[in-house]
Amino acid sequence: MTDARHRLLLVSSSTIHGRGYLDHVADALVAFLSGVKTLTFVPYALADRDGYSASVRERFARLGIEVLSVHQAPDPRAAIRAAEAVFIGGGNTFRLLKWLQDEGLLGPIRDRAAEGMPYVGSSAGTNVAAPSIRTTNDMPIVPTANFLALGLVPYQINPHYLDPDPASTHKGETREERLLQYLEESPVPVVGLREAAFLSVEKGVSHLLGERGARGFRRGSPPFEIETGAEVESLLR
Amino acid sequence: MTDARHRLLLVSSSTIHGRGYLDHVADALVAFLSGVKTLTFVPYALADRDGYSASVRERFARLGIEVLSVHQAPDPRAAIRAAEAVFIGGGNTFRLLKWLQDEGLLGPIRDRAAEGMPYVGSSAGTNVAAPSIRTTNDMPIVPTANFLALGLVPYQINPHYLDPDPASTHKGETREERLLQYLEESPVPVVGLREAAFLSVEKGVSHLLGERGARGFRRGSPPFEIETGAEVESLLR
């Protein structure tokens, strides 16, 4: 069960076709971060941390929220411990997890989330909110100590979920096939979050919001549709 | 440089659109395995090892070659040490590497390859011929001790290489973007092997064969085309 104190906004993709950075979730961000003056940003998923944090700072300035990037803090752990709210942005999930591990930030973020601090994740930042990164789409470009992530929700998430394309001539596995292979190795269920969808977690309840819905994956059942507005966790049991 | 004793056939995909299992490389397999009576198969990339080895046994029987699967051998390490030739099939690269590590087969395969034993890899089996699995497309469905693989060639391989689709509305990274992210973290160059293409390694020389060619990726240069018939290693330097 999700910790009732957790407050999470878990976004599949920071952009969707035809819209600008975080535009499709701007209203949800404003509501979720109501009262937050300063957002602590984790840019580790991309190589260009200065460029990344500058663009995130510009985007949130338009929502009236100041951004501090942990990579510019003298003590990143202290920056997390003092954070009003945290945003972990997208990029490569292995690179992100490696740096969260190396900088010792997993514990402090978990502790703050258990105190009710708002957590926003996008793409790789949504992957690391799950128990592990074992359902990321990303290439393992750097080694990590292990695949264990924050575990802020009790299910796995696959961001940028893509439905199988019946017209495809490509022979690499579909996303559905990959997630079914994952379930051969683990009993933890998965939400395949289409790009326009996001999860809101409040008071121990996970709701699917946004557009286009999601696919649910649990051991022993065929994949199933999760409609926008649904309470997700009970469907995955 | 590739060890001049290595004899490798590294296939991108075990099937291509409209053809049966290994049909597009059947002629190349017959020539490469000339004189080989028994092929030792490694089925670890799929969960159903019995089913997988049965279908591989049937396919190679049609080429006049008997198949022994290591998962049915009383001592898998001894089976590799006694192998005339080895075939590692496709599936999930993390699962494959985990079992190669757990069964202690990486060393014996490396030793036999250095003695000139023919090695055939397909998809995940091609990934593990490279120095690491850091350029696999596969989902990290199981943890591995690390990402180090056989290192039978001095470059990375990305099987099932897909060119960017300019018409796509999907916002997940393209394969090209993923491989450029890899080069941010590692200086080892990459061959992006389209599905109909394969690599032949003999006498220390890697040739690109099959159809459709490949993309080359090295640090500090834009991605470039590798034509069928090309000697690959010098292009990657």
PDB file of C-alpha atoms in Angstrom, chain A:
ATOM      1  CA  MET A   1       0.000   0.000   0.000  1.00  0.00           C
ATOM      2  CA  THR A   2       1.069   3.530  -0.680  1.00  0.00           C
ATOM      3  CA  ASP A   3       2.105   5.491   2.387  1.00  0.00           C
ATOM      4  CA  ALA A   4      -0.849   7.787   3.198  1.00  0.00           C
ATOM      5  CA  ARG A   5       1.550  10.661   3.859  1.00  0.00           C
ATOM      6  CA  HIS A   6       3.006  10.608   0.345  1.00  0.00           C
ATOM      7  CA  ARG A   7       2.121  13.422  -2.054  1.00  0.00           C
ATOM      8  CA  LEU A   8       3.296  12.580  -5.562  1.00  0.00           C
ATOM      9  CA  LEU A   9       2.711  13.792  -9.107  1.00  0.00           C
ATOM     10  CA  LEU A  10       4.212  11.247 -11.504  1.00  0.00           C
ATOM     11  CA  VAL A  11       4.301  12.372 -15.125  1.00  0.00           C
ATOM     12  CA  SER A  12       4.964  10.013 -18.061  1.00  0.00           C
ATOM     13  CA  SER A  13       6.603  12.502 -20.395  1.00  0.00           C
ATOM     14  CA  SER A  14       7.690  16.121 -19.890  1.00  0.00           C
ATOM     15  CA  THR A  15       6.376  16.976 -23.351  1.00  0.00           C
ATOM     16  CA  ILE A  16       3.659  15.597 -25.571  1.00  0.00           C
ATOM     17  CA  HIS A  17       3.339  16.014 -29.321  1.00  0.00           C
ATOM     18  CA  GLY A  18       2.560  19.621 -30.267  1.00  0.00           C
ATOM     19  CA  ARG A  19       2.953  21.112 -26.768  1.00  0.00           C
ATOM     20  CA  GLY A  20       5.834  22.798 -24.945  1.00  0.00           C
ATOM     21  CA  TYR A  21       7.813  21.607 -21.911  1.00  0.00           C
ATOM     22  CA  LEU A  22       5.400  20.538 -19.108  1.00  0.00           C
ATOM     23  CA  ASP A  23       2.525  22.460 -20.768  1.00  0.00           C
ATOM     24  CA  HIS A  24       0.131  19.473 -20.634  1.00  0.00           C
ATOM     25  CA  VAL A  25       0.554  19.227 -16.848  1.00  0.00           C
ATOM     26  CA  ALA A  26       0.895  22.945 -16.026  1.00  0.00           C
ATOM     27  CA  ASP A  27      -2.545  23.149 -14.387  1.00  0.00           C
ATOM     28  CA  ALA A  28      -1.916  20.001 -12.366  1.00  0.00           C
ATOM     29  CA  LEU A  29       1.493  21.306 -11.259  1.00  0.00           C
ATOM     30  CA  VAL A  30       0.023  24.629 -10.117  1.00  0.00           C
ATOM     31  CA  ALA A  31      -2.637  22.829  -8.068  1.00  0.00           C
ATOM     32  CA  PHE A  32      -0.239  20.227  -6.675  1.00  0.00           C
ATOM     33  CA  LEU A  33       2.433  22.767  -5.732  1.00  0.00           C
ATOM     34  CA  SER A  34      -0.040  25.275  -4.285  1.00  0.00           C
ATOM     35  CA  GLY A  35       1.754  27.263  -1.597  1.00  0.00           C
ATOM     36  CA  VAL A  36       5.219  26.069  -2.639  1.00  0.00           C
ATOM     37  CA  LYS A  37       7.612  28.970  -3.223  1.00  0.00           C
ATOM     38  CA  THR A  38      10.803  27.052  -4.008  1.00  0.00           C
ATOM     39  CA  LEU A  39      11.192  23.761  -5.875  1.00  0.00           C
ATOM     40  CA  THR A  40      14.384  21.738  -5.488  1.00  0.00           C
ATOM     41  CA  PHE A  41      15.335  20.255  -8.871  1.00  0.00           C
ATOM     42  CA  VAL A  42      17.412  17.115  -9.534  1.00  0.00           C
ATOM     43  CA  PRO A  43      19.008  17.362 -13.019  1.00  0.00           C
ATOM     44  CA  TYR A  44      21.146  14.182 -12.882  1.00  0.00           C
ATOM     45  CA  ALA A  45      19.339  12.358 -15.726  1.00  0.00           C
ATOM     46  CA  LEU A  46      20.948  14.638 -18.319  1.00  0.00           C
ATOM     47  CA  ALA A  47      24.644  15.344 -18.861  1.00  0.00           C
ATOM     48  CA  ASP A  48      24.218  19.129 -19.205  1.00  0.00           C
ATOM     49  CA  ARG A  49      23.078  19.949 -15.685  1.00  0.00           C
ATOM     50  CA  ASP A  50      23.518  23.714 -16.016  1.00  0.00           C
ATOM     51  CA  GLY A  51      21.506  23.875 -19.237  1.00  0.00           C
ATOM     52  CA  TYR A  52      18.847  21.554 -17.859  1.00  0.00           C
ATOM     53  CA  SER A  53      18.348  23.454 -14.625  1.00  0.00           C
ATOM     54  CA  ALA A  54      18.260  26.793 -16.505  1.00  0.00           C
ATOM     55  CA  SER A  55      15.390  25.593 -18.699  1.00  0.00           C
ATOM     56  CA  VAL A  56      13.515  24.139 -15.714  1.00  0.00           C
ATOM     57  CA  ARG A  57      14.047  27.389 -13.782  1.00  0.00           C
ATOM     58  CA  GLU A  58      12.588  29.356 -16.687  1.00  0.00           C
ATOM     59  CA  ARG A  59       9.565  27.029 -16.976  1.00  0.00           C
ATOM     60  CA  PHE A  60       8.663  27.157 -13.279  1.00  0.00           C
ATOM     61  CA  ALA A  61       9.256  30.926 -13.089  1.00  0.00           C
ATOM     62  CA  ARG A  62       6.233  31.172 -15.404  1.00  0.00           C
ATOM     63  CA  LEU A  63       4.264  29.288 -12.729  1.00  0.00           C
ATOM     64  CA  GLY A  64       5.549  31.639 -10.022  1.00  0.00           C
ATOM     65  CA  ILE A  65       7.870  29.038  -8.468  1.00  0.00           C
ATOM     66  CA  GLU A  66      11.598  29.492  -7.896  1.00  0.00           C
ATOM     67  CA  VAL A  67      13.914  26.570  -8.743  1.00  0.00           C
ATOM     68  CA  LEU A  68      17.072  25.521  -6.898  1.00  0.00           C
ATOM     69  CA  SER A  69      19.124  22.784  -8.564  1.00  0.00           C
ATOM     70  CA  VAL A  70      20.782  20.276  -6.224  1.00  0.00           C
ATOM     71  CA  HIS A  71      23.877  20.182  -8.461  1.00  0.00           C
ATOM     72  CA  GLN A  72      24.521  23.823  -7.573  1.00  0.00           C
ATOM     73  CA  ALA A  73      23.969  23.301  -3.833  1.00  0.00           C
ATOM     74  CA  PRO A  74      27.125  23.085  -1.678  1.00  0.00           C
ATOM     75  CA  ASP A  75      25.598  20.048   0.056  1.00  0.00           C
ATOM     76  CA  PRO A  76      22.994  18.202  -2.065  1.00  0.00           C
ATOM     77  CA  ARG A  77      21.806  16.093   0.902  1.00  0.00           C
ATOM     78  CA  ALA A  78      21.199  19.194   2.967  1.00  0.00           C
ATOM     79  CA  ALA A  79      19.386  20.765  -0.015  1.00  0.00           C
ATOM     80  CA  ILE A  80      16.980  17.803  -0.085  1.00  0.00           C
ATOM     81  CA  ARG A  81      16.505  17.855   3.694  1.00  0.00           C
ATOM     82  CA  ALA A  82      15.574  21.546   3.454  1.00  0.00           C
ATOM     83  CA  ALA A  83      13.413  21.196   0.317  1.00  0.00           C
ATOM     84  CA  GLU A  84       9.827  22.452   0.253  1.00  0.00           C
ATOM     85  CA  ALA A  85       9.176  20.205  -2.770  1.00  0.00           C
ATOM     86  CA  VAL A  86      11.349  18.115  -5.125  1.00  0.00           C
ATOM     87  CA  PHE A  87      11.207  17.713  -8.916  1.00  0.00           C
ATOM     88  CA  ILE A  88      13.234  14.970 -10.593  1.00  0.00           C
ATOM     89  CA  GLY A  89      13.357  15.503 -14.349  1.00  0.00           C
ATOM     90  CA  GLY A  90      13.662  13.067 -17.245  1.00  0.00           C
ATOM     91  CA  GLY A  91      16.644  11.837 -19.228  1.00  0.00           C
ATOM     92  CA  ASN A  92      18.460   8.556 -18.713  1.00  0.00           C
ATOM     93  CA  THR A  93      17.208   6.567 -15.711  1.00  0.00           C
ATOM     94  CA  PHE A  94      20.498   4.707 -15.119  1.00  0.00           C
ATOM     95  CA  ARG A  95      22.481   7.946 -15.057  1.00  0.00           C
ATOM     96  CA  LEU A  96      19.886   9.442 -12.706  1.00  0.00           C
ATOM     97  CA  LEU A  97      19.917   6.489 -10.308  1.00  0.00           C
ATOM     98  CA  LYS A  98      23.724   6.259 -10.337  1.00  0.00           C
ATOM     99  CA  TRP A  99      23.980   9.891  -9.185  1.00  0.00           C
ATOM    100  CA  LEU A 100      21.181   9.579  -6.641  1.00  0.00           C
ATOM    101  CA  GLN A 101      23.132   6.615  -5.232  1.00  0.00           C
ATOM    102  CA  ASP A 102      26.562   8.253  -5.435  1.00  0.00           C
ATOM    103  CA  GLU A 103      25.361  11.499  -3.817  1.00  0.00           C
ATOM    104  CA  GLY A 104      23.424   9.605  -1.154  1.00  0.00           C
ATOM    105  CA  LEU A 105      20.104  11.264  -1.980  1.00  0.00           C
ATOM    106  CA  LEU A 106      17.759   8.248  -2.011  1.00  0.00           C
ATOM    107  CA  GLY A 107      17.436   8.126   1.779  1.00  0.00           C
ATOM    108  CA  PRO A 108      16.879  11.879   2.256  1.00  0.00           C
ATOM    109  CA  ILE A 109      14.259  12.013  -0.547  1.00  0.00           C
ATOM    110  CA  ARG A 110      12.464   8.984   0.951  1.00  0.00           C
ATOM    111  CA  ASP A 111      12.531  10.619   4.391  1.00  0.00           C
ATOM    112  CA  ARG A 112      11.151  13.929   3.113  1.00  0.00           C
ATOM    113  CA  ALA A 113       8.444  12.161   1.070  1.00  0.00           C
ATOM    114  CA  ALA A 114       7.371  10.305   4.234  1.00  0.00           C
ATOM    115  CA  GLU A 115       6.985  13.709   5.886  1.00  0.00           C
ATOM    116  CA  GLY A 116       4.520  14.717   3.148  1.00  0.00           C
ATOM    117  CA  MET A 117       6.876  16.802   1.023  1.00  0.00           C
ATOM    118  CA  PRO A 118       5.452  17.107  -2.530  1.00  0.00           C
ATOM    119  CA  TYR A 119       7.429  15.049  -5.082  1.00  0.00           C
ATOM    120  CA  VAL A 120       7.134  15.607  -8.828  1.00  0.00           C
ATOM    121  CA  GLY A 121       8.713  13.149 -11.241  1.00  0.00           C
ATOM    122  CA  SER A 122       8.803  13.147 -15.007  1.00  0.00           C
ATOM    123  CA  SER A 123       9.849  10.160 -17.123  1.00  0.00           C
ATOM    124  CA  ALA A 124      13.130   8.998 -15.469  1.00  0.00           C
ATOM    125  CA  GLY A 125      12.025  10.894 -12.353  1.00  0.00           C
ATOM    126  CA  THR A 126       8.818   8.843 -12.408  1.00  0.00           C
ATOM    127  CA  ASN A 127      10.754   5.595 -12.887  1.00  0.00           C
ATOM    128  CA  VAL A 128      12.773   6.230  -9.720  1.00  0.00           C
ATOM    129  CA  ALA A 129       9.616   6.799  -7.645  1.00  0.00           C
ATOM    130  CA  ALA A 130       8.845   3.072  -8.149  1.00  0.00           C
ATOM    131  CA  PRO A 131      10.431   0.265  -6.106  1.00  0.00           C
ATOM    132  CA  SER A 132      13.073  -0.298  -8.813  1.00  0.00           C
ATOM    133  CA  ILE A 133      14.133   0.884 -12.262  1.00  0.00           C
ATOM    134  CA  ARG A 134      13.474  -2.589 -13.698  1.00  0.00           C
ATOM    135  CA  THR A 135      10.718  -1.232 -15.995  1.00  0.00           C
ATOM    136  CA  THR A 136      12.602   1.713 -17.509  1.00  0.00           C
ATOM    137  CA  ASN A 137      12.885   2.007 -21.301  1.00  0.00           C
ATOM    138  CA  ASP A 138      16.327   3.536 -21.028  1.00  0.00           C
ATOM    139  CA  MET A 139      19.641   2.185 -22.198  1.00  0.00           C
ATOM    140  CA  PRO A 140      21.963   1.083 -19.348  1.00  0.00           C
ATOM    141  CA  ILE A 141      24.586   3.663 -20.356  1.00  0.00           C
ATOM    142  CA  VAL A 142      26.221   3.692 -16.917  1.00  0.00           C
ATOM    143  CA  PRO A 143      26.398   1.007 -14.219  1.00  0.00           C
ATOM    144  CA  THR A 144      24.446   1.520 -11.010  1.00  0.00           C
ATOM    145  CA  ALA A 145      25.149  -0.124  -7.634  1.00  0.00           C
ATOM    146  CA  ASN A 146      21.809  -1.953  -8.036  1.00  0.00           C
ATOM    147  CA  PHE A 147      18.379  -1.261  -9.548  1.00  0.00           C
ATOM    148  CA  LEU A 148      16.618  -0.261  -6.296  1.00  0.00           C
ATOM    149  CA  ALA A 149      14.889   3.114  -6.413  1.00  0.00           C
ATOM    150  CA  LEU A 150      12.798   5.248  -4.035  1.00  0.00           C
ATOM    151  CA  GLY A 151       9.809   2.926  -3.640  1.00  0.00           C
ATOM    152  CA  LEU A 152       7.359   5.760  -3.021  1.00  0.00           C
ATOM    153  CA  VAL A 153       4.599   3.672  -4.632  1.00  0.00           C
ATOM    154  CA  PRO A 154       4.226  -0.126  -4.331  1.00  0.00           C
ATOM    155  CA  TYR A 155       3.939  -0.720  -8.114  1.00  0.00           C
ATOM    156  CA  GLN A 156       6.294  -0.278 -11.065  1.00  0.00           C
ATOM    157  CA  ILE A 157       5.747   2.399 -13.699  1.00  0.00           C
ATOM    158  CA  ASN A 158       6.654   2.279 -17.381  1.00  0.00           C
ATOM    159  CA  PRO A 159       6.654   5.865 -18.687  1.00  0.00           C
ATOM    160  CA  HIS A 160       6.203   6.729 -22.394  1.00  0.00           C
ATOM    161  CA  TYR A 161       4.077   3.589 -22.720  1.00  0.00           C
ATOM    162  CA  LEU A 162       3.552   2.714 -26.390  1.00  0.00           C
ATOM    163  CA  ASP A 163       0.839   0.345 -27.561  1.00  0.00           C
ATOM    164  CA  PRO A 164       1.942  -2.452 -29.918  1.00  0.00           C
ATOM    165  CA  ASP A 165       1.746  -1.323 -33.566  1.00  0.00           C
ATOM    166  CA  PRO A 166       0.098  -4.088 -35.627  1.00  0.00           C
ATOM    167  CA  ALA A 167       1.567  -2.586 -38.845  1.00  0.00           C
ATOM    168  CA  SER A 168       5.165  -2.669 -37.577  1.00  0.00           C
ATOM    169  CA  THR A 169       7.743  -4.785 -39.450  1.00  0.00           C
ATOM    170  CA  HIS A 170      10.285  -4.348 -36.621  1.00  0.00           C
ATOM    171  CA  LYS A 171      11.264  -7.565 -34.830  1.00  0.00           C
ATOM    172  CA  GLY A 172      12.558  -6.128 -31.568  1.00  0.00           C
ATOM    173  CA  GLU A 173      10.203  -6.785 -28.652  1.00  0.00           C
ATOM    174  CA  THR A 174       7.147  -4.529 -28.243  1.00  0.00           C
ATOM    175  CA  ARG A 175       6.755  -2.644 -24.974  1.00  0.00           C
ATOM    176  CA  GLU A 176       4.021  -5.097 -23.984  1.00  0.00           C
ATOM    177  CA  GLU A 177       6.346  -8.058 -24.615  1.00  0.00           C
ATOM    178  CA  ARG A 178       9.079  -6.420 -22.536  1.00  0.00           C
ATOM    179  CA  LEU A 179       6.727  -5.833 -19.604  1.00  0.00           C
ATOM    180  CA  LEU A 180       5.434  -9.410 -19.774  1.00  0.00           C
ATOM    181  CA  GLN A 181       9.093 -10.565 -19.642  1.00  0.00           C
ATOM    182  CA  TYR A 182       9.495  -8.374 -16.559  1.00  0.00           C
ATOM    183  CA  LEU A 183       6.560 -10.155 -14.910  1.00  0.00           C
ATOM    184  CA  GLU A 184       8.298 -13.486 -15.588  1.00  0.00           C
ATOM    185  CA  GLU A 185      10.998 -12.247 -13.206  1.00  0.00           C
ATOM    186  CA  SER A 186       9.044 -10.226 -10.630  1.00  0.00           C
ATOM    187  CA  PRO A 187       5.594 -10.264  -9.017  1.00  0.00           C
ATOM    188  CA  VAL A 188       5.401  -6.458  -8.738  1.00  0.00           C
ATOM    189  CA  PRO A 189       2.658  -5.115 -11.072  1.00  0.00           C
ATOM    190  CA  VAL A 190       3.241  -2.318 -13.583  1.00  0.00           C
ATOM    191  CA  VAL A 191       1.388   0.754 -14.817  1.00  0.00           C
ATOM    192  CA  GLY A 192       2.225   1.433 -18.471  1.00  0.00           C
ATOM    193  CA  LEU A 193       1.652   5.196 -18.545  1.00  0.00           C
ATOM    194  CA  ARG A 194       0.905   6.640 -22.002  1.00  0.00           C
ATOM    195  CA  GLU A 195       2.674   9.931 -22.688  1.00  0.00           C
ATOM    196  CA  ALA A 196      -0.295  12.237 -22.038  1.00  0.00           C
ATOM    197  CA  ALA A 197      -1.183  10.493 -18.760  1.00  0.00           C
ATOM    198  CA  PHE A 198       0.060  11.049 -15.216  1.00  0.00           C
ATOM    199  CA  LEU A 199      -0.506   9.700 -11.723  1.00  0.00           C
ATOM    200  CA  SER A 200      -1.598  11.699  -8.715  1.00  0.00           C
ATOM    201  CA  VAL A 201      -0.892  10.088  -5.335  1.00  0.00           C
ATOM    202  CA  GLU A 202      -2.551  11.651  -2.274  1.00  0.00           C
ATOM    203  CA  LYS A 203      -3.791  10.159   1.008  1.00  0.00           C
ATOM    204  CA  GLY A 204      -2.552   6.706  -0.006  1.00  0.00           C
ATOM    205  CA  VAL A 205      -4.608   6.672  -3.210  1.00  0.00           C
ATOM    206  CA  SER A 206      -3.168   6.671  -6.758  1.00  0.00           C
ATOM    207  CA  HIS A 207      -5.409   8.197  -9.428  1.00  0.00           C
ATOM    208  CA  LEU A 208      -4.743   8.074 -13.162  1.00  0.00           C
ATOM    209  CA  LEU A 209      -5.171  11.549 -14.669  1.00  0.00           C
ATOM    210  CA  GLY A 210      -4.373  13.346 -17.918  1.00  0.00           C
ATOM    211  CA  GLU A 211      -5.336  11.854 -21.275  1.00  0.00           C
ATOM    212  CA  ARG A 212      -5.165   8.574 -23.161  1.00  0.00           C
ATOM    213  CA  GLY A 213      -5.184   6.302 -20.090  1.00  0.00           C
ATOM    214  CA  ALA A 214      -2.732   3.557 -19.188  1.00  0.00           C
ATOM    215  CA  ARG A 215      -2.199  -0.204 -19.464  1.00  0.00           C
ATOM    216  CA  GLY A 216      -2.072  -2.390 -16.389  1.00  0.00           C
ATOM    217  CA  PHE A 217       0.186  -5.435 -16.116  1.00  0.00           C
ATOM    218  CA  ARG A 218      -0.022  -8.015 -13.354  1.00  0.00           C
ATOM    219  CA  ARG A 219       1.161 -11.598 -13.169  1.00  0.00           C
ATOM    220  CA  GLY A 220      -1.262 -14.200 -14.410  1.00  0.00           C
ATOM    221  CA  SER A 221      -3.664 -11.802 -16.208  1.00  0.00           C
ATOM    222  CA  PRO A 222      -3.635 -10.384 -19.715  1.00  0.00           C
ATOM    223  CA  PRO A 223      -2.720  -6.667 -19.891  1.00  0.00           C
ATOM    224  CA  PHE A 224      -5.758  -4.495 -19.228  1.00  0.00           C
ATOM    225  CA  GLU A 225      -6.888  -0.929 -19.800  1.00  0.00           C
ATOM    226  CA  ILE A 226      -6.868   1.651 -17.007  1.00  0.00           C
ATOM    227  CA  GLU A 227      -9.214   4.550 -17.722  1.00  0.00           C
ATOM    228  CA  THR A 228      -8.471   8.162 -16.863  1.00  0.00           C
ATOM    229  CA  GLY A 229      -9.873   8.897 -13.395  1.00  0.00           C
ATOM    230  CA  ALA A 230      -9.439   5.349 -12.136  1.00  0.00           C
ATOM    231  CA  GLU A 231      -8.010   4.478  -8.766  1.00  0.00           C
ATOM    232  CA  VAL A 232      -4.991   2.463  -9.898  1.00  0.00           C
ATOM    233  CA  GLU A 233      -3.697   0.412  -6.996  1.00  0.00           C
ATOM    234  CA  SER A 234      -6.761  -1.796  -6.460  1.00  0.00           C
ATOM    235  CA  LEU A 235      -6.774  -2.677 -10.183  1.00  0.00           C
ATOM    236  CA  LEU A 236      -3.220  -3.975  -9.929  1.00  0.00           C
ATOM    237  CA  ARG A 237      -3.888  -6.404  -7.069  1.00  0.00           C
TER     238      ARG A 237
END
